[in-house]
mmCIF file of C-alpha atoms in Angstrom:
data_model
loop_
_atom_site.group_PDB
_atom_site.id
_atom_site.type_symbol
_atom_site.label_atom_id
_atom_site.label_comp_id
_atom_site.label_asym_id
_atom_site.label_seq_id
_atom_site.Cartn_x
_atom_site.Cartn_y
_atom_site.Cartn_z
ATOM 1 C CA MET A 13 107.574 -18.199 -65.987
ATOM 2 C CA ALA A 14 104.472 -20.431 -65.806
ATOM 3 C CA SER A 15 103.731 -19.302 -62.315
ATOM 4 C CA GLY A 16 100.885 -17.064 -63.493
ATOM 5 C CA ASP A 17 98.664 -20.167 -64.313
ATOM 6 C CA LEU A 18 99.112 -21.729 -60.912
ATOM 7 C CA GLU A 19 95.719 -20.813 -59.079
ATOM 8 C CA GLY A 20 93.888 -21.108 -62.194
ATOM 9 C CA GLY A 21 94.629 -24.809 -62.243
ATOM 10 C CA GLY A 22 94.706 -25.165 -58.422
ATOM 11 C CA ARG A 23 91.315 -23.642 -57.531
ATOM 12 C CA ASN A 24 87.839 -23.792 -58.988
ATOM 13 C CA GLY A 25 84.376 -23.212 -58.140
ATOM 14 C CA LYS A 26 83.085 -26.958 -58.331
ATOM 15 C CA ASN A 27 80.287 -27.757 -55.873
ATOM 16 C CA ARG A 28 80.331 -24.086 -54.773
ATOM 17 C CA PRO A 29 77.417 -22.509 -56.964
ATOM 18 C CA ASN A 30 77.674 -18.696 -57.356
ATOM 19 C CA SER A 31 80.779 -18.446 -55.198
ATOM 20 C CA TYR A 32 83.300 -18.019 -58.149
ATOM 21 C CA HIS A 33 83.389 -16.475 -61.484
ATOM 22 C CA GLN A 34 85.757 -16.833 -64.306
ATOM 23 C CA SER A 35 87.426 -13.733 -65.650
ATOM 24 C CA SER A 36 89.444 -13.588 -68.966
ATOM 25 C CA SER A 37 92.479 -14.509 -66.991
ATOM 26 C CA PRO A 38 93.022 -18.110 -65.793
ATOM 27 C CA PHE A 39 92.298 -17.266 -62.157
ATOM 28 C CA TYR A 40 89.020 -17.982 -60.321
ATOM 29 C CA VAL A 41 88.370 -15.293 -57.848
ATOM 30 C CA GLU A 42 85.495 -14.969 -55.225
ATOM 31 C CA ASN A 43 83.143 -12.486 -56.522
ATOM 32 C CA THR A 44 82.925 -10.924 -53.108
ATOM 33 C CA GLU A 45 86.767 -10.070 -53.142
ATOM 34 C CA LYS A 46 87.885 -6.919 -54.619
ATOM 35 C CA GLN A 47 90.083 -7.168 -57.759
ATOM 36 C CA TRP A 48 92.709 -4.494 -57.865
ATOM 37 C CA THR A 49 94.020 -2.808 -61.050
ATOM 38 C CA SER A 50 97.771 -3.320 -61.165
ATOM 39 C CA TRP A 51 99.569 -0.049 -61.469
ATOM 40 C CA LEU A 52 102.548 -0.546 -58.931
ATOM 41 C CA VAL A 53 104.186 -3.323 -60.674
ATOM 42 C CA PRO A 54 104.183 -1.610 -63.979
ATOM 43 C CA MET A 55 105.584 1.436 -62.352
ATOM 44 C CA PHE A 56 108.442 -0.796 -60.865
ATOM 45 C CA VAL A 57 109.180 -1.983 -64.313
ATOM 46 C CA VAL A 58 109.354 1.596 -65.747
ATOM 47 C CA ALA A 59 111.466 2.777 -62.761
ATOM 48 C CA ASN A 60 114.079 -0.128 -63.483
ATOM 49 C CA VAL A 61 114.331 0.733 -67.134
ATOM 50 C CA ALA A 62 114.651 4.391 -66.363
ATOM 51 C CA VAL A 63 117.370 3.747 -63.760
ATOM 52 C CA PHE A 64 119.133 1.641 -66.400
ATOM 53 C CA PHE A 65 119.182 4.338 -68.894
ATOM 54 C CA VAL A 66 120.389 6.901 -66.352
ATOM 55 C CA VAL A 67 123.224 4.300 -65.418
ATOM 56 C CA MET A 68 124.245 3.940 -69.083
ATOM 57 C CA TYR A 69 124.462 7.631 -69.617
ATOM 58 C CA ILE A 70 126.601 8.234 -66.558
ATOM 59 C CA ASN A 71 128.646 5.226 -67.609
ATOM 60 C CA ASP A 72 129.362 7.025 -71.006
ATOM 61 C CA CYS A 73 131.518 4.144 -72.575
ATOM 62 C CA PRO A 74 132.822 6.288 -75.491
ATOM 63 C CA ASN A 75 134.530 8.903 -73.217
ATOM 64 C CA ASN A 76 135.531 6.511 -70.274
ATOM 65 C CA ASN A 77 136.475 3.257 -71.782
ATOM 66 C CA LEU A 78 140.250 2.757 -71.614
ATOM 67 C CA GLY A 79 140.306 0.180 -74.563
ATOM 68 C CA PHE A 80 142.042 -2.582 -72.485
ATOM 69 C CA GLU A 81 139.172 -4.900 -72.953
ATOM 70 C CA GLY A 82 138.273 -3.753 -76.511
ATOM 71 C CA SER A 83 136.015 -1.122 -77.867
ATOM 72 C CA CYS A 84 132.492 -0.138 -76.935
ATOM 73 C CA VAL A 85 129.509 -2.124 -78.184
ATOM 74 C CA ALA A 86 126.701 -0.512 -80.205
ATOM 75 C CA LYS A 87 128.744 2.726 -80.608
ATOM 76 C CA PHE A 88 125.697 4.307 -82.568
ATOM 77 C CA LEU A 89 123.984 4.720 -79.124
ATOM 78 C CA GLY A 90 126.530 7.276 -78.266
ATOM 79 C CA LYS A 91 126.870 7.689 -74.452
ATOM 80 C CA LEU A 92 124.495 4.692 -74.080
ATOM 81 C CA SER A 93 126.711 2.213 -75.818
ATOM 82 C CA PHE A 94 127.843 -0.787 -73.808
ATOM 83 C CA GLN A 95 131.174 -1.824 -72.282
ATOM 84 C CA PRO A 96 133.218 -4.142 -74.290
ATOM 85 C CA LEU A 97 131.930 -7.754 -74.191
ATOM 86 C CA LYS A 98 135.014 -9.122 -72.510
ATOM 87 C CA GLU A 99 134.363 -6.733 -69.582
ATOM 88 C CA ASN A 100 130.538 -7.127 -69.364
ATOM 89 C CA PRO A 101 128.937 -9.772 -71.648
ATOM 90 C CA LEU A 102 125.419 -8.817 -70.465
ATOM 91 C CA PHE A 103 125.505 -5.517 -72.575
ATOM 92 C CA GLY A 104 125.742 -3.087 -69.685
ATOM 93 C CA PRO A 105 127.756 -0.636 -67.848
ATOM 94 C CA SER A 106 131.188 -1.170 -66.114
ATOM 95 C CA SER A 107 131.533 -2.533 -62.558
ATOM 96 C CA HIS A 108 132.940 0.694 -61.592
ATOM 97 C CA THR A 109 129.870 2.772 -62.682
ATOM 98 C CA LEU A 110 127.513 0.309 -60.827
ATOM 99 C CA ASP A 111 129.608 0.524 -57.629
ATOM 100 C CA LYS A 112 129.605 4.388 -57.848
ATOM 101 C CA LEU A 113 125.778 4.458 -58.246
ATOM 102 C CA GLY A 114 124.916 2.077 -55.428
ATOM 103 C CA ALA A 115 125.780 -1.614 -56.093
ATOM 104 C CA LEU A 116 125.834 -3.782 -53.033
ATOM 105 C CA ASN A 117 129.584 -3.677 -51.720
ATOM 106 C CA TRP A 118 130.135 -5.299 -48.552
ATOM 107 C CA ASP A 119 133.130 -3.311 -47.485
ATOM 108 C CA LYS A 120 131.357 -0.051 -48.017
ATOM 109 C CA VAL A 121 128.208 -1.209 -46.158
ATOM 110 C CA ALA A 122 130.059 -2.726 -43.239
ATOM 111 C CA HIS A 123 133.090 -0.197 -42.835
ATOM 112 C CA GLY A 124 131.950 2.780 -44.936
ATOM 113 C CA LYS A 125 128.530 3.066 -43.256
ATOM 114 C CA GLN A 126 126.707 3.034 -46.612
ATOM 115 C CA GLY A 127 123.677 0.912 -45.612
ATOM 116 C CA TRP A 128 121.726 2.599 -48.268
ATOM 117 C CA ARG A 129 123.304 0.208 -50.711
ATOM 118 C CA LEU A 130 121.165 -2.644 -49.301
ATOM 119 C CA ILE A 131 118.287 -0.859 -51.084
ATOM 120 C CA THR A 132 119.708 0.949 -54.218
ATOM 121 C CA CYS A 133 121.350 -2.193 -55.526
ATOM 122 C CA ILE A 134 117.745 -3.768 -56.021
ATOM 123 C CA TRP A 135 117.311 -1.066 -58.749
ATOM 124 C CA LEU A 136 120.566 -1.652 -60.700
ATOM 125 C CA HIS A 137 121.117 -4.130 -63.177
ATOM 126 C CA ALA A 138 124.371 -5.297 -64.890
ATOM 127 C CA GLY A 139 123.127 -5.341 -68.393
ATOM 128 C CA VAL A 140 120.254 -5.365 -70.915
ATOM 129 C CA ILE A 141 119.953 -9.281 -70.539
ATOM 130 C CA HIS A 142 119.854 -9.019 -66.993
ATOM 131 C CA LEU A 143 117.267 -6.374 -66.956
ATOM 132 C CA LEU A 144 114.999 -8.101 -69.278
ATOM 133 C CA ALA A 145 115.112 -11.463 -67.507
ATOM 134 C CA ASP A 146 114.182 -9.719 -64.209
ATOM 135 C CA MET A 147 111.416 -7.439 -65.566
ATOM 136 C CA LEU A 148 109.680 -10.219 -67.524
ATOM 137 C CA SER A 149 109.710 -12.261 -64.407
ATOM 138 C CA LEU A 150 108.339 -9.259 -62.422
ATOM 139 C CA VAL A 151 105.458 -8.834 -64.865
ATOM 140 C CA PHE A 152 104.484 -12.416 -65.019
ATOM 141 C CA ILE A 153 104.499 -12.909 -61.156
ATOM 142 C CA GLY A 154 103.851 -9.385 -59.755
ATOM 143 C CA ILE A 155 100.778 -8.280 -61.839
ATOM 144 C CA ARG A 156 98.702 -11.401 -60.912
ATOM 145 C CA LEU A 157 99.667 -10.832 -57.228
ATOM 146 C CA GLU A 158 98.876 -7.322 -57.134
ATOM 147 C CA GLN A 159 95.486 -7.863 -58.868
ATOM 148 C CA GLN A 160 94.658 -10.299 -56.214
ATOM 149 C CA PHE A 161 96.064 -8.595 -53.015
ATOM 150 C CA GLY A 162 96.608 -4.975 -53.884
ATOM 151 C CA PHE A 163 99.538 -2.669 -54.331
ATOM 152 C CA LEU A 164 100.388 -2.078 -50.705
ATOM 153 C CA ARG A 165 100.878 -5.767 -49.646
ATOM 154 C CA ILE A 166 102.716 -6.746 -52.853
ATOM 155 C CA GLY A 167 104.775 -3.609 -52.774
ATOM 156 C CA LEU A 168 105.933 -4.244 -49.243
ATOM 157 C CA ILE A 169 106.864 -7.931 -49.935
ATOM 158 C CA TYR A 170 108.722 -6.757 -53.021
ATOM 159 C CA LEU A 171 110.804 -4.150 -51.267
ATOM 160 C CA LEU A 172 111.275 -6.031 -48.039
ATOM 161 C CA SER A 173 112.308 -9.313 -49.844
ATOM 162 C CA GLY A 174 114.867 -7.245 -51.902
ATOM 163 C CA PHE A 175 116.202 -5.798 -48.601
ATOM 164 C CA GLY A 176 116.235 -9.383 -47.127
ATOM 165 C CA GLY A 177 118.114 -10.683 -50.181
ATOM 166 C CA SER A 178 120.792 -7.783 -49.759
ATOM 167 C CA ILE A 179 121.376 -8.714 -46.196
ATOM 168 C CA LEU A 180 122.077 -12.396 -46.848
ATOM 169 C CA SER A 181 124.283 -11.530 -49.889
ATOM 170 C CA SER A 182 126.302 -9.052 -47.905
ATOM 171 C CA LEU A 183 127.060 -11.677 -45.388
ATOM 172 C CA PHE A 184 128.210 -14.289 -47.772
ATOM 173 C CA ILE A 185 129.751 -12.317 -50.776
ATOM 174 C CA GLN A 186 132.485 -9.919 -49.691
ATOM 175 C CA ASP A 187 134.646 -9.826 -52.666
ATOM 176 C CA ASN A 188 132.447 -8.730 -55.334
ATOM 177 C CA ILE A 189 129.656 -6.161 -55.995
ATOM 178 C CA SER A 190 126.062 -7.363 -56.473
ATOM 179 C CA VAL A 191 123.049 -5.788 -58.311
ATOM 180 C CA GLY A 192 119.703 -6.777 -59.300
ATOM 181 C CA ALA A 193 116.010 -7.160 -58.410
ATOM 182 C CA SER A 194 116.359 -11.072 -58.186
ATOM 183 C CA GLY A 195 116.003 -11.047 -54.393
ATOM 184 C CA ALA A 196 112.821 -9.115 -54.565
ATOM 185 C CA LEU A 197 111.397 -11.393 -57.302
ATOM 186 C CA PHE A 198 112.254 -14.466 -55.222
ATOM 187 C CA GLY A 199 110.300 -12.818 -52.478
ATOM 188 C CA LEU A 200 107.311 -12.727 -54.535
ATOM 189 C CA LEU A 201 107.825 -16.543 -55.380
ATOM 190 C CA GLY A 202 108.227 -17.311 -51.638
ATOM 191 C CA ALA A 203 104.937 -15.320 -51.020
ATOM 192 C CA MET A 204 103.121 -17.404 -53.603
ATOM 193 C CA LEU A 205 104.263 -20.643 -51.765
ATOM 194 C CA SER A 206 103.122 -19.368 -48.400
ATOM 195 C CA GLU A 207 99.956 -18.093 -49.781
ATOM 196 C CA LEU A 208 99.278 -21.570 -51.119
ATOM 197 C CA LEU A 209 100.008 -23.246 -47.797
ATOM 198 C CA THR A 210 98.084 -20.827 -45.496
ATOM 199 C CA ASN A 211 95.201 -20.715 -47.872
ATOM 200 C CA TRP A 212 95.318 -24.482 -48.494
ATOM 201 C CA THR A 213 91.569 -24.955 -48.034
ATOM 202 C CA ILE A 214 90.339 -22.953 -50.834
ATOM 203 C CA TYR A 215 92.261 -24.801 -53.396
ATOM 204 C CA THR A 216 91.300 -27.921 -55.310
ATOM 205 C CA ASN A 217 93.986 -29.909 -57.065
ATOM 206 C CA LYS A 218 96.291 -28.980 -54.140
ATOM 207 C CA ALA A 219 98.953 -31.410 -55.180
ATOM 208 C CA ALA A 220 99.099 -30.115 -58.781
ATOM 209 C CA ALA A 221 99.369 -26.462 -57.557
ATOM 210 C CA LEU A 222 102.007 -27.236 -54.861
ATOM 211 C CA ILE A 223 104.150 -29.430 -57.353
ATOM 212 C CA THR A 224 103.968 -26.776 -60.042
ATOM 213 C CA LEU A 225 105.029 -24.047 -57.867
ATOM 214 C CA VAL A 226 107.915 -26.067 -56.232
ATOM 215 C CA VAL A 227 109.193 -27.008 -59.613
ATOM 216 C CA ILE A 228 109.289 -23.259 -60.773
ATOM 217 C CA ILE A 229 111.152 -22.282 -57.557
ATOM 218 C CA ALA A 230 113.581 -25.154 -57.914
ATOM 219 C CA ILE A 231 114.329 -24.120 -61.628
ATOM 220 C CA ASN A 232 114.960 -20.563 -60.600
ATOM 221 C CA LEU A 233 117.158 -21.574 -57.708
ATOM 222 C CA ALA A 234 119.136 -23.814 -59.851
ATOM 223 C CA VAL A 235 119.939 -21.042 -62.221
ATOM 224 C CA GLY A 236 121.617 -19.378 -59.353
ATOM 225 C CA ILE A 237 124.259 -22.137 -59.262
ATOM 226 C CA LEU A 238 125.712 -20.549 -62.455
ATOM 227 C CA PRO A 239 128.835 -18.404 -62.255
ATOM 228 C CA HIS A 240 128.462 -14.729 -61.378
ATOM 229 C CA VAL A 241 124.861 -15.189 -60.074
ATOM 230 C CA ASP A 242 124.216 -14.171 -56.640
ATOM 231 C CA ASN A 243 122.185 -16.953 -55.176
ATOM 232 C CA PHE A 244 122.398 -15.767 -51.695
ATOM 233 C CA ALA A 245 120.288 -12.702 -52.643
ATOM 234 C CA HIS A 246 117.837 -15.257 -54.148
ATOM 235 C CA ILE A 247 117.595 -17.265 -50.948
ATOM 236 C CA GLY A 248 117.470 -14.409 -48.649
ATOM 237 C CA GLY A 249 114.724 -12.710 -50.714
ATOM 238 C CA PHE A 250 112.808 -16.113 -50.955
ATOM 239 C CA LEU A 251 112.935 -16.734 -47.088
ATOM 240 C CA THR A 252 111.664 -13.171 -46.471
ATOM 241 C CA GLY A 253 108.968 -13.485 -48.951
ATOM 242 C CA ILE A 254 107.774 -16.635 -47.454
ATOM 243 C CA LEU A 255 107.527 -15.119 -44.048
ATOM 244 C CA LEU A 256 105.745 -12.056 -45.300
ATOM 245 C CA GLY A 257 103.441 -14.176 -47.373
ATOM 246 C CA PHE A 258 102.132 -15.829 -44.177
ATOM 247 C CA VAL A 259 101.604 -12.554 -42.496
ATOM 248 C CA LEU A 260 100.106 -10.396 -45.464
ATOM 249 C CA LEU A 261 98.379 -12.828 -47.886
ATOM 250 C CA LEU A 262 95.873 -14.374 -45.594
ATOM 251 C CA ARG A 263 92.569 -15.131 -47.233
ATOM 252 C CA PRO A 264 89.221 -15.642 -45.293
ATOM 253 C CA GLN A 265 87.824 -19.197 -45.570
ATOM 254 C CA PHE A 266 84.954 -19.958 -48.063
ATOM 255 C CA GLY A 267 82.296 -20.073 -45.251
ATOM 256 C CA TRP A 268 82.999 -16.808 -43.761
ATOM 257 C CA VAL A 269 83.042 -15.043 -47.271
ATOM 258 C CA GLN A 270 79.458 -16.423 -48.066
ATOM 259 C CA ARG A 271 78.209 -15.412 -44.404
ATOM 260 C CA GLN A 272 75.780 -12.759 -45.611
ATOM 261 C CA HIS A 273 73.827 -15.594 -47.475
ATOM 262 C CA VAL A 274 73.490 -17.708 -44.426
ATOM 263 C CA PRO A 275 69.875 -17.750 -42.830
ATOM 264 C CA ALA A 276 69.502 -15.946 -39.567
ATOM 265 C CA GLY A 277 70.469 -18.069 -36.571
ATOM 266 C CA ALA A 278 72.632 -20.470 -38.646
ATOM 267 C CA HIS A 279 76.093 -21.137 -37.515
ATOM 268 C CA VAL A 280 78.794 -18.803 -39.309
ATOM 269 C CA LYS A 281 82.430 -20.054 -39.645
ATOM 270 C CA SER A 282 85.242 -17.890 -38.191
ATOM 271 C CA LYS A 283 86.972 -15.731 -40.845
ATOM 272 C CA HIS A 284 90.125 -17.692 -40.619
ATOM 273 C CA LYS A 285 91.105 -21.351 -39.563
ATOM 274 C CA ALA A 286 93.315 -22.005 -36.557
ATOM 275 C CA TYR A 287 96.341 -23.158 -38.546
ATOM 276 C CA GLN A 288 96.241 -19.910 -40.432
ATOM 277 C CA TYR A 289 96.600 -17.992 -37.130
ATOM 278 C CA VAL A 290 99.538 -20.276 -36.159
ATOM 279 C CA PHE A 291 101.149 -19.569 -39.461
ATOM 280 C CA TRP A 292 100.726 -15.907 -38.983
ATOM 281 C CA VAL A 293 102.133 -15.784 -35.271
ATOM 282 C CA ILE A 294 105.144 -17.886 -36.235
ATOM 283 C CA ALA A 295 105.899 -15.833 -39.258
ATOM 284 C CA VAL A 296 105.567 -12.416 -37.315
ATOM 285 C CA VAL A 297 108.001 -13.627 -34.579
ATOM 286 C CA LEU A 298 110.558 -14.969 -37.292
ATOM 287 C CA VAL A 299 110.261 -11.683 -39.263
ATOM 288 C CA ILE A 300 110.993 -9.594 -36.062
ATOM 289 C CA VAL A 301 113.774 -11.829 -35.132
ATOM 290 C CA GLY A 302 115.195 -11.753 -38.607
#
């Protein structure tokens, strides 16, 4: 995704001497803000990959495939070989294995009291192609956000957005199972949008930044129209991420950041603008209600 360059093109230090510096990344970050080292997002990637290997080992196609849909793919992998492509074209396990290991199944959540599936489904993937698509998106989006806002806030947005996506998916998709981190990823996209809106005053080229992000979001939502893609999880995660972004990704305005350089007795701006507080209150209320 091209989302990683959004802020680099949308914000700069023009007419603000000594207030910004440019690092090796395309972001311009205030030198008074702490830059975090991204470790949580890489850990999420490792965890997702590790879970996929465990799922494939348990799936054990050579010993469990009945042969109705053909033979296992990549038999040289042994127990890690994939189900026949007619059964799973994404190079992955069987639906039975995913369901057994925690895929989102409305009937089991609603009637079997297995609410834990709302969380476990986020860590499961239908195949290698599905896993690669999600993990590449997570790296491009998540690392930049974690560097700017820290692991705690981005981790919360990721997990709660995935949960929100599972909730909406379970309400509308009741005949099939659902797996994947897409809801959590769309939550990060939603958080990027609300971060842009709530921190609007620190951006130059505002229209370009907003249009770029909206196009990225629209393209990803359009992909959700394709068959066998759970767009309800995308929408649920996206809406959750937007609200959490207003709550967790607030930045102080420029005048407050530079307050230590203001002469004694001079007027110092408040930390946040009034509209930022309005967004924050509305988002908190909607998160609680939701």
